[in-house]
Every structure is written in C-alpha cells, then in structure tokens.
Amino acid sequence: MTGLHANGLATLRGQGAMAVVGLAGDDLIRAIEPYASLLSVAVCNGPEMSVVSGDVDAIEQLIAGLAERDVFGRRVRANGAGHSPVVQPVADELRTVQATLRPRPVTVPMYSPVTTAPVAGPELDGAYWAASIREPVLYHQTVQRLCADGYRLFVEMSPNPTLTLPTEQVIGPEGHAVASLRRGRPDPESALEALGALHVYGVPVDLGQFFDRPRPVVSMPSGPWKRTPHWFGPLAAHAHAEVVGHSPTTTADVVRAAFSVVSRRTAVVLLATGAAPRITDGIRTPLPIRFPRRSGGAGEHRHLRDPGLPGLSAVLMIVSDSLGTKYASDRRCNAYVGGH
C-alpha cells in the first residue's frame, strides 16, 4: 500500500508546491482566504506550524506576505501540491485499487489524523487511505484529542524529528515528547538517548539487548545548592546618594549610576553596546523606555521598537523596580537608554 501511494503521488511532480508556515491551522485558513481555491491547508502540525499546498505563484505570494508580518514561511520539497484538490485523481484511483482491503480490528489504540478520532480497525479500508492523501492532516487536533483522553507521553518514530517540537507545544509541561532518531547521528546513540529519556519519564525500559550481561541503573549524585536568595530588596538605602538624587542627563551618568548599583546589589544587566542596529532585532513585545531628561525637561517615553531608536549605543535594563519612579515610570520593566 505504501508503494501504491508513493507511485501515485509521483505523478503529481510539477503540479503545485507546498510550504511550511509559522501559523496555526485556523490562522492559516484566514491567511489564504484571498487566494480562493488556489491554496489549501495541507497539514496542521501544531499551534505554530502548518503546511499550505497549492499553486506555486500563490505560495510565493503568501510567503512574501507572511514575511512582512514577521511570520515564518518556507517552501518544502514535495512532488506536488499534496493534500489538495490536485491529489483528487490519484485518490480516486487508489480508492478503486484498494477496494479489496479487509482491515482487521486494531490491537494497539490508534487515532486517525484524518478524523482526529480513535479507530477500531474495520474503517481503515481503501476509501480511508484514499482520503488520507487528499484531506488535510489534522495532527495538531489529534494530539489535543489524545491529551484529552489522558495520553501524556509521545515518541516520534521517524529518521529525524519534525513533530517533536509542535507536540511539546500542544501537550505543555505536563507531558513529554521524545525523538527516536536524529539525522547526522549514529542510530544506536540516538536510540539509547531516547530510551534514557523514556526511563527518566517513568517508562519501563529493557536495556538487556544492549549489554552482554545485566547492568544496574544507578542514580547520579546530586549537586550541592548554596540556597542563597537573590531577590532584590530596596536599593535606595544601599546606593550612593548621587544615584537616586537626580535623574541622569548623559550616557556617562546612566552608566555611572547603573554600575554604582551593580557594585552593591547587581540590579542592572548590560544588554548591548555598539552594533546598535541589532539591539531591537529580536524584540517582539513593546518595551517601555524613559529617556534621560534634557535641559531640565520631562523625560521622553518611547518604546524600544519605535522608529528612530536603531542608533542606540547602550541599553541598560533595570531588572528591579526598587529604584522607584525617579528611574522609570513603568515598574514592570524599567529601562534607561543612552544615545549617541
């Protein structure tokens, strides 16, 4: 049956394309609405990963549009536009060829990524397998269904993990996802690593086949902890008077005040100096900033992603709110910025 599917899909070569995008399935549906029947949702892998399928030009336009919104998108190698109307002739042929299938009841619980529901076995006939190459793969929704039914441990059986990360994003901290093999690494090494992870997660693992005699499982010694608290207390009592006595007016004042505090309670983190255009590259959430006062005027409030800020020479983040309102107006994320 696998050979039949591969041969059928090979006939689609050159008919359309596929791309992976950093969107959930519902978000992708809305994103492809302007393309009408040219694009289809092919795979829903996770809350931040889906695959779109369809016309080559429409795929390229979609990727370009997503890039403008800072959303990941990339073409993937595929024979054609899988899981789309392009596949329908192949699916119809496979349904006929596989009409003689007589599936038996399953002996291991199985959930269908076509319907997201558990299957008993008899429904896995030729029509089902034809639908499996034509309809979208609802992996994300199927994992959600498995979690709702109490499953919390997942093992990806593949030559290289592609679903482990999106599975982790669905199951959350209460569950675990383990990759079996990894590209570029010896299979025995990857398999032992996976078995070790399963052992840690409480799964009985028989390692007898890897050793010439039984070997005990021993616990590694735990490391000592100093248990020293590092919560920031009131800094004003410990800082030099010049630090809290006035708002800094120059970059030198900012640095002097910051490191005066650092020397006492390590309350400031130096994020970047120089190479200023890179400072805001990875920032997605608006970061409140108060500029030093100019000529006695009020401080200017800006955000780190606002236009006009790429020329920063230093960014000092005050990670404690104990400096009070003289240092920042937003007590959730206090910051001072020194410009050229």
PDB file of N, CA and C in Angstrom, residues 217-264:
ATOM      1  N   VAL A 217      20.922   0.123  37.046  1.00  0.00           N
ATOM      2  CA  VAL A 217      20.698   1.537  36.780  1.00  0.00           C
ATOM      3  C   VAL A 217      21.017   2.292  38.060  1.00  0.00           C
ATOM      4  N   VAL A 218      21.969   3.198  37.990  1.00  0.00           N
ATOM      5  CA  VAL A 218      22.391   3.928  39.180  1.00  0.00           C
ATOM      6  C   VAL A 218      21.981   5.390  39.061  1.00  0.00           C
ATOM      7  N   SER A 219      21.824   6.025  40.181  1.00  0.00           N
ATOM      8  CA  SER A 219      21.464   7.441  40.217  1.00  0.00           C
ATOM      9  C   SER A 219      22.731   8.281  40.272  1.00  0.00           C
ATOM     10  N   MET A 220      22.766   9.348  39.513  1.00  0.00           N
ATOM     11  CA  MET A 220      23.890  10.269  39.560  1.00  0.00           C
ATOM     12  C   MET A 220      23.827  11.084  40.845  1.00  0.00           C
ATOM     13  N   PRO A 221      24.983  11.387  41.434  1.00  0.00           N
ATOM     14  CA  PRO A 221      24.964  12.214  42.649  1.00  0.00           C
ATOM     15  C   PRO A 221      24.427  13.602  42.346  1.00  0.00           C
ATOM     16  N   SER A 222      23.625  14.109  43.231  1.00  0.00           N
ATOM     17  CA  SER A 222      23.044  15.434  43.022  1.00  0.00           C
ATOM     18  C   SER A 222      24.058  16.497  43.409  1.00  0.00           C
ATOM     19  N   GLY A 223      23.980  17.639  42.779  1.00  0.00           N
ATOM     20  CA  GLY A 223      24.903  18.720  43.066  1.00  0.00           C
ATOM     21  C   GLY A 223      24.468  19.517  44.280  1.00  0.00           C
ATOM     22  N   PRO A 224      25.420  20.065  45.021  1.00  0.00           N
ATOM     23  CA  PRO A 224      25.060  20.865  46.197  1.00  0.00           C
ATOM     24  C   PRO A 224      24.483  22.216  45.785  1.00  0.00           C
ATOM     25  N   TRP A 225      23.577  22.734  46.577  1.00  0.00           N
ATOM     26  CA  TRP A 225      22.964  24.037  46.333  1.00  0.00           C
ATOM     27  C   TRP A 225      23.344  24.971  47.480  1.00  0.00           C
ATOM     28  N   LYS A 226      23.746  26.170  47.167  1.00  0.00           N
ATOM     29  CA  LYS A 226      24.065  27.145  48.209  1.00  0.00           C
ATOM     30  C   LYS A 226      22.805  27.708  48.863  1.00  0.00           C
ATOM     31  N   ARG A 227      21.708  27.685  48.105  1.00  0.00           N
ATOM     32  CA  ARG A 227      20.430  28.198  48.606  1.00  0.00           C
ATOM     33  C   ARG A 227      20.556  29.647  49.085  1.00  0.00           C
ATOM     34  N   THR A 228      21.254  30.438  48.290  1.00  0.00           N
ATOM     35  CA  THR A 228      21.396  31.856  48.593  1.00  0.00           C
ATOM     36  C   THR A 228      20.310  32.640  47.868  1.00  0.00           C
ATOM     37  N   PRO A 229      19.474  33.400  48.574  1.00  0.00           N
ATOM     38  CA  PRO A 229      18.415  34.169  47.892  1.00  0.00           C
ATOM     39  C   PRO A 229      19.002  35.315  47.094  1.00  0.00           C
ATOM     40  N   HIS A 230      18.408  35.607  45.963  1.00  0.00           N
ATOM     41  CA  HIS A 230      18.867  36.696  45.111  1.00  0.00           C
ATOM     42  C   HIS A 230      17.734  37.655  44.758  1.00  0.00           C
ATOM     43  N   TRP A 231      16.714  37.725  45.601  1.00  0.00           N
ATOM     44  CA  TRP A 231      15.645  38.688  45.381  1.00  0.00           C
ATOM     45  C   TRP A 231      16.177  40.083  45.647  1.00  0.00           C
ATOM     46  N   PHE A 232      15.781  41.050  44.832  1.00  0.00           N
ATOM     47  CA  PHE A 232      16.229  42.422  45.005  1.00  0.00           C
ATOM     48  C   PHE A 232      15.429  43.101  46.103  1.00  0.00           C
ATOM     49  N   GLY A 233      16.131  43.644  47.079  1.00  0.00           N
ATOM     50  CA  GLY A 233      15.481  44.421  48.120  1.00  0.00           C
ATOM     51  C   GLY A 233      15.532  45.884  47.776  1.00  0.00           C
ATOM     52  N   PRO A 234      15.162  46.757  48.696  1.00  0.00           N
ATOM     53  CA  PRO A 234      15.240  48.209  48.436  1.00  0.00           C
ATOM     54  C   PRO A 234      16.669  48.606  48.131  1.00  0.00           C
ATOM     55  N   LEU A 235      16.879  49.234  46.986  1.00  0.00           N
ATOM     56  CA  LEU A 235      18.232  49.598  46.570  1.00  0.00           C
ATOM     57  C   LEU A 235      18.631  50.998  47.016  1.00  0.00           C
ATOM     58  N   ALA A 236      17.645  51.843  47.240  1.00  0.00           N
ATOM     59  CA  ALA A 236      17.964  53.227  47.552  1.00  0.00           C
ATOM     60  C   ALA A 236      18.811  53.321  48.810  1.00  0.00           C
ATOM     61  N   ALA A 237      18.586  52.456  49.792  1.00  0.00           N
ATOM     62  CA  ALA A 237      19.325  52.507  51.040  1.00  0.00           C
ATOM     63  C   ALA A 237      20.778  52.107  50.857  1.00  0.00           C
ATOM     64  N   HIS A 238      21.070  51.355  49.796  1.00  0.00           N
ATOM     65  CA  HIS A 238      22.415  50.856  49.578  1.00  0.00           C
ATOM     66  C   HIS A 238      23.162  51.638  48.509  1.00  0.00           C
ATOM     67  N   ALA A 239      22.452  52.367  47.694  1.00  0.00           N
ATOM     68  CA  ALA A 239      23.079  53.071  46.583  1.00  0.00           C
ATOM     69  C   ALA A 239      23.633  54.419  47.037  1.00  0.00           C
ATOM     70  N   HIS A 240      24.618  54.914  46.316  1.00  0.00           N
ATOM     71  CA  HIS A 240      25.206  56.206  46.618  1.00  0.00           C
ATOM     72  C   HIS A 240      24.167  57.295  46.387  1.00  0.00           C
ATOM     73  N   ALA A 241      24.274  58.359  47.110  1.00  0.00           N
ATOM     74  CA  ALA A 241      23.268  59.418  47.027  1.00  0.00           C
ATOM     75  C   ALA A 241      23.143  59.969  45.620  1.00  0.00           C
ATOM     76  N   GLU A 242      24.247  59.994  44.888  1.00  0.00           N
ATOM     77  CA  GLU A 242      24.181  60.573  43.543  1.00  0.00           C
ATOM     78  C   GLU A 242      23.361  59.722  42.598  1.00  0.00           C
ATOM     79  N   VAL A 243      23.165  58.424  42.948  1.00  0.00           N
ATOM     80  CA  VAL A 243      22.402  57.542  42.075  1.00  0.00           C
ATOM     81  C   VAL A 243      20.930  57.884  42.114  1.00  0.00           C
ATOM     82  N   VAL A 244      20.402  58.150  43.295  1.00  0.00           N
ATOM     83  CA  VAL A 244      18.972  58.399  43.435  1.00  0.00           C
ATOM     84  C   VAL A 244      18.650  59.866  43.619  1.00  0.00           C
ATOM     85  N   GLY A 245      19.693  60.705  43.662  1.00  0.00           N
ATOM     86  CA  GLY A 245      19.445  62.099  43.959  1.00  0.00           C
ATOM     87  C   GLY A 245      18.904  62.882  42.779  1.00  0.00           C
ATOM     88  N   HIS A 246      19.146  62.421  41.572  1.00  0.00           N
ATOM     89  CA  HIS A 246      18.647  63.135  40.409  1.00  0.00           C
ATOM     90  C   HIS A 246      18.574  62.176  39.226  1.00  0.00           C
ATOM     91  N   SER A 247      17.799  62.568  38.219  1.00  0.00           N
ATOM     92  CA  SER A 247      17.737  61.748  37.018  1.00  0.00           C
ATOM     93  C   SER A 247      18.982  61.985  36.185  1.00  0.00           C
ATOM     94  N   PRO A 248      19.620  60.920  35.651  1.00  0.00           N
ATOM     95  CA  PRO A 248      20.825  61.116  34.838  1.00  0.00           C
ATOM     96  C   PRO A 248      20.514  61.882  33.570  1.00  0.00           C
ATOM     97  N   THR A 249      21.478  62.657  33.119  1.00  0.00           N
ATOM     98  CA  THR A 249      21.266  63.507  31.947  1.00  0.00           C
ATOM     99  C   THR A 249      22.123  63.110  30.758  1.00  0.00           C
ATOM    100  N   THR A 250      23.164  62.317  30.970  1.00  0.00           N
ATOM    101  CA  THR A 250      24.038  61.913  29.880  1.00  0.00           C
ATOM    102  C   THR A 250      24.246  60.408  29.950  1.00  0.00           C
ATOM    103  N   THR A 251      24.802  59.862  28.852  1.00  0.00           N
ATOM    104  CA  THR A 251      25.108  58.433  28.836  1.00  0.00           C
ATOM    105  C   THR A 251      26.076  58.088  29.953  1.00  0.00           C
ATOM    106  N   ALA A 252      27.062  58.958  30.177  1.00  0.00           N
ATOM    107  CA  ALA A 252      28.027  58.696  31.250  1.00  0.00           C
ATOM    108  C   ALA A 252      27.331  58.618  32.602  1.00  0.00           C
ATOM    109  N   ASP A 253      26.329  59.517  32.823  1.00  0.00           N
ATOM    110  CA  ASP A 253      25.584  59.473  34.084  1.00  0.00           C
ATOM    111  C   ASP A 253      24.833  58.159  34.222  1.00  0.00           C
ATOM    112  N   VAL A 254      24.236  57.713  33.121  1.00  0.00           N
ATOM    113  CA  VAL A 254      23.482  56.464  33.156  1.00  0.00           C
ATOM    114  C   VAL A 254      24.394  55.307  33.541  1.00  0.00           C
ATOM    115  N   VAL A 255      25.549  55.215  32.867  1.00  0.00           N
ATOM    116  CA  VAL A 255      26.467  54.110  33.139  1.00  0.00           C
ATOM    117  C   VAL A 255      26.992  54.188  34.559  1.00  0.00           C
ATOM    118  N   ARG A 256      27.362  55.407  34.997  1.00  0.00           N
ATOM    119  CA  ARG A 256      27.896  55.566  36.349  1.00  0.00           C
ATOM    120  C   ARG A 256      26.864  55.145  37.387  1.00  0.00           C
ATOM    121  N   ALA A 257      25.625  55.606  37.207  1.00  0.00           N
ATOM    122  CA  ALA A 257      24.575  55.261  38.154  1.00  0.00           C
ATOM    123  C   ALA A 257      24.289  53.775  38.141  1.00  0.00           C
ATOM    124  N   ALA A 258      24.253  53.198  36.901  1.00  0.00           N
ATOM    125  CA  ALA A 258      23.930  51.777  36.787  1.00  0.00           C
ATOM    126  C   ALA A 258      24.970  50.925  37.486  1.00  0.00           C
ATOM    127  N   PHE A 259      26.252  51.191  37.211  1.00  0.00           N
ATOM    128  CA  PHE A 259      27.280  50.343  37.780  1.00  0.00           C
ATOM    129  C   PHE A 259      27.525  50.623  39.253  1.00  0.00           C
ATOM    130  N   SER A 260      27.103  51.802  39.711  1.00  0.00           N
ATOM    131  CA  SER A 260      27.135  52.044  41.143  1.00  0.00           C
ATOM    132  C   SER A 260      26.177  51.111  41.854  1.00  0.00           C
ATOM    133  N   VAL A 261      25.016  50.895  41.224  1.00  0.00           N
ATOM    134  CA  VAL A 261      24.048  49.961  41.786  1.00  0.00           C
ATOM    135  C   VAL A 261      24.542  48.530  41.649  1.00  0.00           C
ATOM    136  N   VAL A 262      25.137  48.222  40.469  1.00  0.00           N
ATOM    137  CA  VAL A 262      25.636  46.867  40.242  1.00  0.00           C
ATOM    138  C   VAL A 262      26.635  46.465  41.308  1.00  0.00           C
ATOM    139  N   SER A 263      27.503  47.384  41.666  1.00  0.00           N
ATOM    140  CA  SER A 263      28.542  47.057  42.638  1.00  0.00           C
ATOM    141  C   SER A 263      27.965  46.696  43.993  1.00  0.00           C
ATOM    142  N   ARG A 264      26.694  47.068  44.226  1.00  0.00           N
ATOM    143  CA  ARG A 264      26.095  46.769  45.518  1.00  0.00           C
ATOM    144  C   ARG A 264      25.129  45.597  45.474  1.00  0.00           C
TER     145      ARG A 264
END
